[in-house]
Amino acid sequence: MARLDFEAASLELQQYRQSGERASERVAYLASRIIKDGYSAKLKDDIWPFYEQAVTAALDVGDFRLADECIENLKRRFSSSSRVQRLVGMRYEAEGKLADAQKIYDAILEEDESNILVSKRQIALLKLRGLKSEAISALVTYLDTYYSDAEAWIELCSLYLSVHAYQKAAYCLEELILLQAANPIWHLKYAEIMYTLGDYSLALKQYCRVIDLHEDHLRAMYGIQLCASKILDNGEADGTTEALKELATERILATEVNQCTIDSIKQVVREYLSVA
Amino acid sequence: MSITIGRLLSLVGITFLIHSAYSTYQHLSYLNAVDKAESGLPIEIIAECLISVVVSLVGVVLCAGDLKNILMENEMRKQTIDKLDTAPSFITFNHRGRRAVSAHSLLQRRSHMS
């Protein structure tokens, strides 16, 4: 087993903490290596968010031993903290003991109704039980108070998409675009929902916005190509649609196809672009 | 590396700045004592002051670390969809990845324990 590069590992874990990416296998592996190889003392004050991160990742991959160890260390330091209790609740959730988790969250919310993290866990519990409409209404109530919480809007959008309520999911994405206007991903998702709903001109505009924010974004270029084709088929085209389609095709060929070394893939893409 | 040089330089610069300030005070009180007020500061003190300002300036700038790209676009390019489209507080654990991954990591552990 190679020696663990502690500096690189702790930097990587910090980046995962900041972005919130769900790379649980990697995080659980790094966390267990750091603890097992005895590097935990080197983390000093960073060790408490490290344990929190390790618990979530460990529960996600089913490594209950690691989760228990981290929870024990956290309990020893923070004996009466609602954050640690929340982690205990999450551990019950992962085991499947939903009633026990519910009891813990109820107790915390009785003490402090405005505890944001635990309110979110309540909603996640409803999702876990399969009560999608209750989860949606709880989340909507939560968003009435905290309307600038981007994460909650993302979750609501996913819930609406899972029940095929595309207009409402589009509304969530509009809120996200208002909150984070420079993020190309919301425009991309919005464009794809508009395409699904059949509003090709709006989808085209949004795909162009993605390219504006992130040059040569492959998915957006495919989107432009498809939208332009649909608009030309419907006969609603104006002067720019043809030009956009050609531009998109040319850029896809330039970026993806010419960089690809496998000839059969190049052939497939070229055929698709001339037909679609 | 450059951060330690920066720290060293700013420390040296500030020390000399404080030293030149103290020498100014000493010189002025000496002029007062000898009744030769308004005779101006010796060139060495002025030079020391200016040079120490420049040195501490360079040191503080080096301490600041690497510059980040100003265009939002270039920062955004590095972000993948996975990093942006997540809701980590709403995570649920009832997915089949649990069984698959725990078996995989158990195998890994066995292989490097033996």
mmCIF file of C-alpha atoms in Angstrom:
data_model
loop_
_atom_site.group_PDB
_atom_site.id
_atom_site.type_symbol
_atom_site.label_atom_id
_atom_site.label_comp_id
_atom_site.label_asym_id
_atom_site.label_seq_id
_atom_site.Cartn_x
_atom_site.Cartn_y
_atom_site.Cartn_z
ATOM 1 C CA MET A 1 0.000 0.000 0.000
ATOM 2 C CA ALA A 2 1.521 3.335 -1.047
ATOM 3 C CA ARG A 3 2.332 5.907 1.617
ATOM 4 C CA LEU A 4 -0.469 8.400 2.021
ATOM 5 C CA ASP A 5 0.401 11.916 0.829
ATOM 6 C CA PHE A 6 -1.189 13.670 3.790
ATOM 7 C CA GLU A 7 -0.961 17.246 2.450
ATOM 8 C CA ALA A 8 -2.609 16.347 -0.848
ATOM 9 C CA ALA A 9 -5.247 14.249 0.916
ATOM 10 C CA SER A 10 -6.240 16.958 3.404
ATOM 11 C CA LEU A 11 -6.358 19.538 0.591
ATOM 12 C CA GLU A 12 -8.571 17.251 -1.476
ATOM 13 C CA LEU A 13 -10.891 16.671 1.489
ATOM 14 C CA GLN A 14 -11.104 20.421 2.075
ATOM 15 C CA GLN A 15 -12.111 20.957 -1.554
ATOM 16 C CA TYR A 16 -14.848 18.341 -1.234
ATOM 17 C CA ARG A 17 -16.068 20.093 1.944
ATOM 18 C CA GLN A 18 -16.277 23.431 0.151
ATOM 19 C CA SER A 19 -17.990 22.263 -3.006
ATOM 20 C CA GLY A 20 -20.310 19.734 -1.371
ATOM 21 C CA GLU A 21 -19.570 17.153 -4.052
ATOM 22 C CA ARG A 22 -20.812 13.668 -3.241
ATOM 23 C CA ALA A 23 -17.573 11.723 -3.758
ATOM 24 C CA SER A 24 -18.270 9.372 -0.870
ATOM 25 C CA GLU A 25 -16.095 6.436 -1.923
ATOM 26 C CA ARG A 26 -13.015 8.636 -2.241
ATOM 27 C CA VAL A 27 -13.707 10.581 0.958
ATOM 28 C CA ALA A 28 -14.354 7.409 2.970
ATOM 29 C CA TYR A 29 -11.147 5.880 1.649
ATOM 30 C CA LEU A 30 -9.049 8.971 2.434
ATOM 31 C CA ALA A 31 -10.641 9.403 5.856
ATOM 32 C CA SER A 32 -10.045 5.797 6.869
ATOM 33 C CA ARG A 33 -6.435 5.965 5.615
ATOM 34 C CA ILE A 34 -5.803 9.190 7.551
ATOM 35 C CA ILE A 35 -7.231 7.735 10.751
ATOM 36 C CA LYS A 36 -5.596 4.335 10.378
ATOM 37 C CA ASP A 37 -2.137 5.679 9.453
ATOM 38 C CA GLY A 38 -2.254 8.000 12.456
ATOM 39 C CA TYR A 39 -2.361 11.333 10.676
ATOM 40 C CA SER A 40 -5.420 12.573 12.573
ATOM 41 C CA ALA A 41 -3.289 14.497 15.065
ATOM 42 C CA LYS A 42 -1.774 16.521 12.216
ATOM 43 C CA LEU A 43 -5.185 17.959 11.347
ATOM 44 C CA LYS A 44 -5.402 19.937 14.619
ATOM 45 C CA ASP A 45 -8.524 22.102 14.595
ATOM 46 C CA ASP A 46 -9.656 20.949 11.184
ATOM 47 C CA ILE A 47 -10.333 17.531 12.649
ATOM 48 C CA TRP A 48 -13.945 18.255 13.695
ATOM 49 C CA PRO A 49 -15.269 19.168 10.211
ATOM 50 C CA PHE A 50 -13.126 16.279 8.960
ATOM 51 C CA TYR A 51 -14.977 13.856 11.255
ATOM 52 C CA GLU A 52 -18.330 15.274 10.162
ATOM 53 C CA GLN A 53 -17.404 14.818 6.521
ATOM 54 C CA ALA A 54 -16.086 11.319 7.218
ATOM 55 C CA VAL A 55 -19.344 10.283 8.916
ATOM 56 C CA THR A 56 -21.491 11.319 5.955
ATOM 57 C CA ALA A 57 -19.199 9.586 3.474
ATOM 58 C CA ALA A 58 -18.920 6.452 5.617
ATOM 59 C CA LEU A 59 -22.719 6.174 5.931
ATOM 60 C CA ASP A 60 -23.022 6.644 2.176
ATOM 61 C CA VAL A 61 -20.705 3.693 1.463
ATOM 62 C CA GLY A 62 -21.992 1.569 4.336
ATOM 63 C CA ASP A 63 -18.804 1.665 6.435
ATOM 64 C CA PHE A 64 -20.464 1.730 9.850
ATOM 65 C CA ARG A 65 -17.231 1.060 11.718
ATOM 66 C CA LEU A 66 -15.672 4.291 10.444
ATOM 67 C CA ALA A 67 -18.897 6.215 11.077
ATOM 68 C CA ASP A 68 -19.152 4.971 14.659
ATOM 69 C CA GLU A 69 -15.533 5.809 15.403
ATOM 70 C CA CYS A 70 -15.915 9.369 14.133
ATOM 71 C CA ILE A 71 -19.220 9.871 15.967
ATOM 72 C CA GLU A 72 -17.614 8.639 19.199
ATOM 73 C CA ASN A 73 -14.753 11.130 18.829
ATOM 74 C CA LEU A 74 -17.201 13.948 18.114
ATOM 75 C CA LYS A 75 -19.415 13.001 21.078
ATOM 76 C CA ARG A 76 -16.410 13.024 23.378
ATOM 77 C CA ARG A 77 -15.586 16.584 22.382
ATOM 78 C CA PHE A 78 -19.075 18.042 21.811
ATOM 79 C CA SER A 79 -21.296 16.148 24.208
ATOM 80 C CA SER A 80 -24.455 18.251 23.864
ATOM 81 C CA SER A 81 -24.411 19.500 20.318
ATOM 82 C CA SER A 82 -27.356 19.333 17.949
ATOM 83 C CA ARG A 83 -24.961 18.847 15.042
ATOM 84 C CA VAL A 84 -23.598 15.640 16.581
ATOM 85 C CA GLN A 85 -27.130 14.502 17.362
ATOM 86 C CA ARG A 86 -28.005 15.076 13.734
ATOM 87 C CA LEU A 87 -25.147 12.751 12.749
ATOM 88 C CA VAL A 88 -26.489 10.120 15.140
ATOM 89 C CA GLY A 89 -29.884 10.550 13.505
ATOM 90 C CA MET A 90 -28.302 10.097 10.082
ATOM 91 C CA ARG A 91 -26.684 6.908 11.314
ATOM 92 C CA TYR A 92 -30.103 5.535 12.299
ATOM 93 C CA GLU A 93 -31.418 6.565 8.891
ATOM 94 C CA ALA A 94 -28.616 4.672 7.162
ATOM 95 C CA GLU A 95 -29.403 1.550 9.194
ATOM 96 C CA GLY A 96 -33.051 1.867 8.316
ATOM 97 C CA LYS A 97 -34.295 2.739 11.821
ATOM 98 C CA LEU A 98 -36.416 5.629 10.611
ATOM 99 C CA ALA A 99 -38.520 5.916 13.780
ATOM 100 C CA ASP A 100 -35.430 6.379 15.973
ATOM 101 C CA ALA A 101 -34.086 9.025 13.610
ATOM 102 C CA GLN A 102 -37.468 10.770 13.650
ATOM 103 C CA LYS A 103 -37.407 10.829 17.465
ATOM 104 C CA ILE A 104 -33.986 12.463 17.545
ATOM 105 C CA TYR A 105 -34.952 15.124 15.009
ATOM 106 C CA ASP A 106 -38.212 15.846 16.823
ATOM 107 C CA ALA A 107 -36.310 16.305 20.081
ATOM 108 C CA ILE A 108 -33.862 18.744 18.478
ATOM 109 C CA LEU A 109 -36.607 20.712 16.747
ATOM 110 C CA GLU A 110 -38.569 20.969 20.005
ATOM 111 C CA GLU A 111 -35.615 22.683 21.600
ATOM 112 C CA ASP A 112 -34.848 24.918 18.649
ATOM 113 C CA GLU A 113 -37.428 25.268 15.891
ATOM 114 C CA SER A 114 -35.213 27.232 13.558
ATOM 115 C CA ASN A 115 -32.449 24.623 13.305
ATOM 116 C CA ILE A 116 -31.881 24.641 9.551
ATOM 117 C CA LEU A 117 -29.844 21.443 9.201
ATOM 118 C CA VAL A 118 -32.337 19.350 11.140
ATOM 119 C CA SER A 119 -35.336 20.775 9.262
ATOM 120 C CA LYS A 120 -33.597 19.634 6.100
ATOM 121 C CA ARG A 121 -33.112 16.160 7.604
ATOM 122 C CA GLN A 122 -36.832 16.025 8.346
ATOM 123 C CA ILE A 123 -37.522 16.649 4.675
ATOM 124 C CA ALA A 124 -34.956 14.009 3.725
ATOM 125 C CA LEU A 125 -36.730 11.548 6.063
ATOM 126 C CA LEU A 126 -40.020 12.183 4.273
ATOM 127 C CA LYS A 127 -38.235 11.550 0.984
ATOM 128 C CA LEU A 128 -36.771 8.364 2.427
ATOM 129 C CA ARG A 129 -40.207 7.039 3.385
ATOM 130 C CA GLY A 130 -41.365 7.682 -0.161
ATOM 131 C CA LEU A 131 -43.812 10.442 0.854
ATOM 132 C CA LYS A 132 -42.834 12.646 -2.050
ATOM 133 C CA SER A 133 -45.761 15.073 -1.933
ATOM 134 C CA GLU A 134 -45.307 15.638 1.818
ATOM 135 C CA ALA A 135 -41.599 16.210 1.240
ATOM 136 C CA ILE A 136 -42.424 18.712 -1.490
ATOM 137 C CA SER A 137 -44.891 20.645 0.670
ATOM 138 C CA ALA A 138 -42.483 20.633 3.632
ATOM 139 C CA LEU A 139 -39.722 21.917 1.382
ATOM 140 C CA VAL A 140 -42.003 24.621 -0.034
ATOM 141 C CA THR A 141 -42.830 25.742 3.529
ATOM 142 C CA TYR A 142 -39.116 25.803 4.318
ATOM 143 C CA LEU A 143 -38.400 27.863 1.200
ATOM 144 C CA ASP A 144 -41.109 30.372 2.125
ATOM 145 C CA THR A 145 -38.872 31.362 5.017
ATOM 146 C CA TYR A 146 -35.410 30.786 3.552
ATOM 147 C CA TYR A 147 -35.887 31.714 -0.081
ATOM 148 C CA SER A 148 -32.192 32.354 -0.745
ATOM 149 C CA ASP A 149 -31.122 28.811 0.127
ATOM 150 C CA ALA A 150 -29.819 27.551 -3.207
ATOM 151 C CA GLU A 151 -29.403 23.980 -1.984
ATOM 152 C CA ALA A 152 -33.078 23.709 -1.064
ATOM 153 C CA TRP A 153 -34.119 25.001 -4.497
ATOM 154 C CA ILE A 154 -31.873 22.363 -6.101
ATOM 155 C CA GLU A 155 -33.520 19.664 -4.012
ATOM 156 C CA LEU A 156 -37.018 20.921 -4.807
ATOM 157 C CA CYS A 157 -36.155 20.930 -8.497
ATOM 158 C CA SER A 158 -34.992 17.290 -8.282
ATOM 159 C CA LEU A 159 -38.173 16.309 -6.440
ATOM 160 C CA TYR A 160 -40.390 17.986 -9.030
ATOM 161 C CA LEU A 161 -38.445 16.350 -11.856
ATOM 162 C CA SER A 162 -38.902 12.958 -10.219
ATOM 163 C CA VAL A 163 -42.680 13.449 -10.304
ATOM 164 C CA HIS A 164 -42.524 14.941 -13.822
ATOM 165 C CA ALA A 165 -43.832 18.357 -12.793
ATOM 166 C CA TYR A 166 -41.685 20.130 -15.369
ATOM 167 C CA GLN A 167 -43.238 23.581 -15.135
ATOM 168 C CA LYS A 168 -42.653 23.696 -11.400
ATOM 169 C CA ALA A 169 -39.112 22.396 -11.802
ATOM 170 C CA ALA A 170 -38.543 25.187 -14.329
ATOM 171 C CA TYR A 171 -39.792 27.669 -11.720
ATOM 172 C CA CYS A 172 -37.226 26.356 -9.218
ATOM 173 C CA LEU A 173 -34.492 26.773 -11.799
ATOM 174 C CA GLU A 174 -35.619 30.322 -12.506
ATOM 175 C CA GLU A 175 -35.143 31.058 -8.790
ATOM 176 C CA LEU A 176 -31.694 29.475 -8.939
ATOM 177 C CA ILE A 177 -30.787 31.584 -11.970
ATOM 178 C CA LEU A 178 -31.845 34.637 -9.986
ATOM 179 C CA LEU A 179 -29.645 33.565 -7.087
ATOM 180 C CA GLN A 180 -26.580 32.496 -9.093
ATOM 181 C CA ALA A 181 -26.771 34.197 -12.459
ATOM 182 C CA ALA A 182 -23.204 33.407 -13.528
ATOM 183 C CA ASN A 183 -23.563 29.658 -13.097
ATOM 184 C CA PRO A 184 -23.946 28.000 -16.520
ATOM 185 C CA ILE A 185 -25.375 24.775 -15.084
ATOM 186 C CA TRP A 186 -28.721 26.314 -14.119
ATOM 187 C CA HIS A 187 -29.148 27.722 -17.624
ATOM 188 C CA LEU A 188 -28.244 24.301 -19.032
ATOM 189 C CA LYS A 189 -30.792 22.504 -16.886
ATOM 190 C CA TYR A 190 -33.421 25.137 -17.627
ATOM 191 C CA ALA A 191 -32.763 24.803 -21.350
ATOM 192 C CA GLU A 192 -33.146 21.035 -21.154
ATOM 193 C CA ILE A 193 -36.442 21.321 -19.269
ATOM 194 C CA MET A 194 -37.711 23.829 -21.831
ATOM 195 C CA TYR A 195 -36.715 21.423 -24.603
ATOM 196 C CA THR A 196 -38.646 18.665 -22.837
ATOM 197 C CA LEU A 197 -41.691 20.914 -22.596
ATOM 198 C CA GLY A 198 -41.385 21.746 -26.287
ATOM 199 C CA ASP A 199 -40.509 25.434 -25.982
ATOM 200 C CA TYR A 200 -37.677 25.240 -28.512
ATOM 201 C CA SER A 201 -37.018 28.947 -28.964
ATOM 202 C CA LEU A 202 -36.576 29.566 -25.237
ATOM 203 C CA ALA A 203 -34.422 26.455 -24.988
ATOM 204 C CA LEU A 204 -32.280 27.752 -27.833
ATOM 205 C CA LYS A 205 -31.808 31.085 -26.092
ATOM 206 C CA GLN A 206 -30.816 29.376 -22.851
ATOM 207 C CA TYR A 207 -28.352 27.060 -24.589
ATOM 208 C CA CYS A 208 -26.782 30.133 -26.174
ATOM 209 C CA ARG A 209 -26.530 31.660 -22.702
ATOM 210 C CA VAL A 210 -24.619 28.578 -21.515
ATOM 211 C CA ILE A 211 -22.143 28.986 -24.365
ATOM 212 C CA ASP A 212 -21.897 32.654 -23.411
ATOM 213 C CA LEU A 213 -20.878 31.694 -19.903
ATOM 214 C CA HIS A 214 -18.809 28.639 -20.777
ATOM 215 C CA GLU A 215 -17.306 28.658 -24.253
ATOM 216 C CA ASP A 216 -17.586 25.483 -26.312
ATOM 217 C CA HIS A 217 -19.639 23.623 -23.729
ATOM 218 C CA LEU A 218 -20.294 20.358 -25.557
ATOM 219 C CA ARG A 219 -23.707 19.569 -24.115
ATOM 220 C CA ALA A 220 -24.969 23.063 -24.877
ATOM 221 C CA MET A 221 -23.703 22.834 -28.435
ATOM 222 C CA TYR A 222 -25.576 19.598 -28.971
ATOM 223 C CA GLY A 223 -28.589 21.352 -27.475
ATOM 224 C CA ILE A 224 -28.296 24.262 -29.900
ATOM 225 C CA GLN A 225 -27.977 21.847 -32.808
ATOM 226 C CA LEU A 226 -31.093 19.913 -31.762
ATOM 227 C CA CYS A 227 -33.201 23.002 -30.953
ATOM 228 C CA ALA A 228 -32.254 24.684 -34.209
ATOM 229 C CA SER A 229 -33.170 21.505 -36.124
ATOM 230 C CA LYS A 230 -36.562 21.307 -34.407
ATOM 231 C CA ILE A 231 -37.274 24.978 -35.052
ATOM 232 C CA LEU A 232 -36.339 24.598 -38.723
ATOM 233 C CA ASP A 233 -38.593 21.538 -38.969
ATOM 234 C CA ASN A 234 -41.504 23.442 -37.418
ATOM 235 C CA GLY A 235 -40.933 26.192 -39.934
ATOM 236 C CA GLU A 236 -40.793 28.950 -37.330
ATOM 237 C CA ALA A 237 -37.218 29.798 -38.143
ATOM 238 C CA ASP A 238 -35.874 33.288 -38.521
ATOM 239 C CA GLY A 239 -32.602 34.230 -40.179
ATOM 240 C CA THR A 240 -30.321 33.309 -37.323
ATOM 241 C CA THR A 241 -31.498 29.737 -36.691
ATOM 242 C CA GLU A 242 -29.817 28.249 -39.756
ATOM 243 C CA ALA A 243 -26.599 30.072 -38.940
ATOM 244 C CA LEU A 244 -26.723 28.879 -35.315
ATOM 245 C CA LYS A 245 -27.210 25.283 -36.383
ATOM 246 C CA GLU A 246 -24.229 25.453 -38.708
ATOM 247 C CA LEU A 247 -22.094 27.139 -36.088
ATOM 248 C CA ALA A 248 -22.983 24.510 -33.497
ATOM 249 C CA THR A 249 -22.269 21.658 -35.900
ATOM 250 C CA GLU A 250 -18.946 23.170 -36.846
ATOM 251 C CA ARG A 251 -17.908 23.710 -33.230
ATOM 252 C CA ILE A 252 -18.886 20.160 -32.220
ATOM 253 C CA LEU A 253 -16.834 18.757 -35.061
ATOM 254 C CA ALA A 254 -13.924 21.016 -34.201
ATOM 255 C CA THR A 255 -13.814 20.275 -30.495
ATOM 256 C CA GLU A 256 -15.025 16.726 -30.024
ATOM 257 C CA VAL A 257 -14.459 14.965 -33.276
ATOM 258 C CA ASN A 258 -11.046 16.298 -34.133
ATOM 259 C CA GLN A 259 -9.729 15.565 -30.661
ATOM 260 C CA CYS A 260 -11.058 12.026 -30.735
ATOM 261 C CA THR A 261 -8.665 9.371 -31.984
ATOM 262 C CA ILE A 262 -11.158 6.562 -32.643
ATOM 263 C CA ASP A 263 -12.364 6.740 -36.235
ATOM 264 C CA SER A 264 -15.624 4.842 -35.717
ATOM 265 C CA ILE A 265 -16.758 7.376 -33.104
ATOM 266 C CA LYS A 266 -15.935 10.248 -35.443
ATOM 267 C CA GLN A 267 -17.996 8.562 -38.123
ATOM 268 C CA VAL A 268 -20.966 8.089 -35.789
ATOM 269 C CA VAL A 269 -20.924 11.727 -34.675
ATOM 270 C CA ARG A 270 -20.675 13.019 -38.230
ATOM 271 C CA GLU A 271 -23.614 10.892 -39.353
ATOM 272 C CA TYR A 272 -25.692 11.988 -36.358
ATOM 273 C CA LEU A 273 -25.005 15.664 -36.985
ATOM 274 C CA SER A 274 -25.937 15.524 -40.637
ATOM 275 C CA VAL A 275 -29.175 13.694 -39.952
ATOM 276 C CA ALA A 276 -30.401 15.215 -36.668
ATOM 277 C CA MET B 1 8.272 29.169 -0.637
ATOM 278 C CA SER B 2 7.493 32.718 -1.648
ATOM 279 C CA ILE B 3 5.221 33.091 1.356
ATOM 280 C CA THR B 4 8.118 32.489 3.756
ATOM 281 C CA ILE B 5 10.307 34.926 1.793
ATOM 282 C CA GLY B 6 7.414 37.375 1.943
ATOM 283 C CA ARG B 7 7.075 36.957 5.688
ATOM 284 C CA LEU B 8 10.811 37.432 6.171
ATOM 285 C CA LEU B 9 10.938 40.513 3.975
ATOM 286 C CA SER B 10 7.920 42.169 5.595
ATOM 287 C CA LEU B 11 9.360 41.441 9.057
ATOM 288 C CA VAL B 12 12.712 42.981 8.092
ATOM 289 C CA GLY B 13 11.023 45.953 6.415
ATOM 290 C CA ILE B 14 8.762 46.704 9.366
ATOM 291 C CA THR B 15 11.663 46.366 11.814
ATOM 292 C CA PHE B 16 13.712 48.906 9.898
ATOM 293 C CA LEU B 17 10.679 51.180 9.591
ATOM 294 C CA ILE B 18 10.217 51.145 13.359
ATOM 295 C CA HIS B 19 13.939 51.701 13.760
ATOM 296 C CA SER B 20 13.902 54.734 11.471
ATOM 297 C CA ALA B 21 10.881 56.130 13.345
ATOM 298 C CA TYR B 22 12.730 55.747 16.629
ATOM 299 C CA SER B 23 15.882 57.340 15.223
ATOM 300 C CA THR B 24 13.791 60.285 14.007
ATOM 301 C CA TYR B 25 12.413 60.739 17.497
ATOM 302 C CA GLN B 26 15.894 60.461 18.999
ATOM 303 C CA HIS B 27 17.359 62.911 16.480
ATOM 304 C CA LEU B 28 14.612 65.464 17.048
ATOM 305 C CA SER B 29 14.983 65.271 20.816
ATOM 306 C CA TYR B 30 18.750 65.659 20.365
ATOM 307 C CA LEU B 31 18.165 68.746 18.212
ATOM 308 C CA ASN B 32 15.831 70.088 20.889
ATOM 309 C CA ALA B 33 18.396 69.460 23.592
ATOM 310 C CA VAL B 34 21.162 71.178 21.592
ATOM 311 C CA ASP B 35 18.784 74.034 20.631
ATOM 312 C CA LYS B 36 19.334 73.481 16.931
ATOM 313 C CA ALA B 37 15.636 72.862 16.068
ATOM 314 C CA GLU B 38 14.382 72.739 12.415
ATOM 315 C CA SER B 39 17.691 71.552 11.080
ATOM 316 C CA GLY B 40 16.155 68.754 9.105
ATOM 317 C CA LEU B 41 16.648 65.015 9.301
ATOM 318 C CA PRO B 42 19.930 63.383 8.261
ATOM 319 C CA ILE B 43 19.769 61.693 4.871
ATOM 320 C CA GLU B 44 20.427 58.250 6.378
ATOM 321 C CA ILE B 45 17.200 58.235 8.354
ATOM 322 C CA ILE B 46 15.144 59.319 5.341
ATOM 323 C CA ALA B 47 16.812 56.700 3.164
ATOM 324 C CA GLU B 48 16.262 54.007 5.786
ATOM 325 C CA CYS B 49 12.596 54.935 6.042
ATOM 326 C CA LEU B 50 11.930 54.876 2.292
ATOM 327 C CA ILE B 51 13.869 51.677 1.671
ATOM 328 C CA SER B 52 12.155 49.883 4.549
ATOM 329 C CA VAL B 53 8.749 50.939 3.157
ATOM 330 C CA VAL B 54 9.628 49.459 -0.229
ATOM 331 C CA VAL B 55 10.976 46.256 1.320
ATOM 332 C CA SER B 56 7.924 45.725 3.529
ATOM 333 C CA LEU B 57 5.679 46.470 0.524
ATOM 334 C CA VAL B 58 7.363 43.732 -1.500
ATOM 335 C CA GLY B 59 7.188 41.386 1.495
ATOM 336 C CA VAL B 60 3.457 41.940 2.080
ATOM 337 C CA VAL B 61 2.645 41.415 -1.591
ATOM 338 C CA LEU B 62 4.582 38.137 -1.607
ATOM 339 C CA CYS B 63 2.723 37.022 1.533
ATOM 340 C CA ALA B 64 -0.604 37.276 -0.283
ATOM 341 C CA GLY B 65 -0.090 34.081 -2.240
ATOM 342 C CA ASP B 66 -1.182 33.064 -5.723
ATOM 343 C CA LEU B 67 -3.547 35.225 -7.698
ATOM 344 C CA LYS B 68 -6.805 33.696 -8.942
ATOM 345 C CA ASN B 69 -8.219 34.205 -12.396
ATOM 346 C CA ILE B 70 -10.440 37.283 -12.583
ATOM 347 C CA LEU B 71 -12.802 36.038 -15.247
ATOM 348 C CA MET B 72 -15.668 34.133 -13.623
ATOM 349 C CA GLU B 73 -15.805 32.089 -16.799
ATOM 350 C CA ASN B 74 -12.389 30.572 -16.225
ATOM 351 C CA GLU B 75 -13.220 29.661 -12.636
ATOM 352 C CA MET B 76 -16.505 28.116 -13.740
ATOM 353 C CA ARG B 77 -14.792 26.060 -16.405
ATOM 354 C CA LYS B 78 -13.080 24.000 -13.730
ATOM 355 C CA GLN B 79 -16.377 23.166 -12.024
ATOM 356 C CA THR B 80 -18.130 20.014 -13.077
ATOM 357 C CA ILE B 81 -21.864 19.458 -12.811
ATOM 358 C CA ASP B 82 -21.218 17.177 -9.834
ATOM 359 C CA LYS B 83 -19.664 19.999 -7.869
ATOM 360 C CA LEU B 84 -22.447 22.500 -8.537
ATOM 361 C CA ASP B 85 -25.694 20.529 -8.723
ATOM 362 C CA THR B 86 -25.561 18.961 -5.244
ATOM 363 C CA ALA B 87 -27.726 19.210 -2.174
ATOM 364 C CA PRO B 88 -25.504 17.625 0.485
ATOM 365 C CA SER B 89 -27.792 18.401 3.433
ATOM 366 C CA PHE B 90 -30.578 16.321 1.872
ATOM 367 C CA ILE B 91 -28.466 13.231 1.327
ATOM 368 C CA THR B 92 -30.254 9.897 1.723
ATOM 369 C CA PHE B 93 -28.602 6.538 2.183
ATOM 370 C CA ASN B 94 -31.157 4.069 0.879
ATOM 371 C CA HIS B 95 -29.390 3.358 -2.385
ATOM 372 C CA ARG B 96 -27.956 0.064 -3.586
ATOM 373 C CA GLY B 97 -24.467 1.570 -3.707
ATOM 374 C CA ARG B 98 -24.218 0.730 -0.030
ATOM 375 C CA ARG B 99 -24.004 -3.020 -0.551
ATOM 376 C CA ALA B 100 -21.791 -2.779 -3.600
ATOM 377 C CA VAL B 101 -19.255 -0.395 -2.123
ATOM 378 C CA SER B 102 -18.984 -2.016 1.282
ATOM 379 C CA ALA B 103 -18.154 -5.343 -0.351
ATOM 380 C CA HIS B 104 -15.556 -3.624 -2.507
ATOM 381 C CA SER B 105 -13.882 -1.827 0.395
ATOM 382 C CA LEU B 106 -13.903 -4.997 2.497
ATOM 383 C CA LEU B 107 -11.956 -6.728 -0.253
ATOM 384 C CA GLN B 108 -9.511 -3.833 -0.402
ATOM 385 C CA ARG B 109 -8.957 -3.912 3.333
ATOM 386 C CA ARG B 110 -8.355 -7.644 3.310
ATOM 387 C CA SER B 111 -5.853 -7.346 0.493
ATOM 388 C CA HIS B 112 -3.628 -4.782 2.215
ATOM 389 C CA MET B 113 -3.992 -6.208 5.681
ATOM 390 C CA SER B 114 -2.543 -9.543 4.603
#
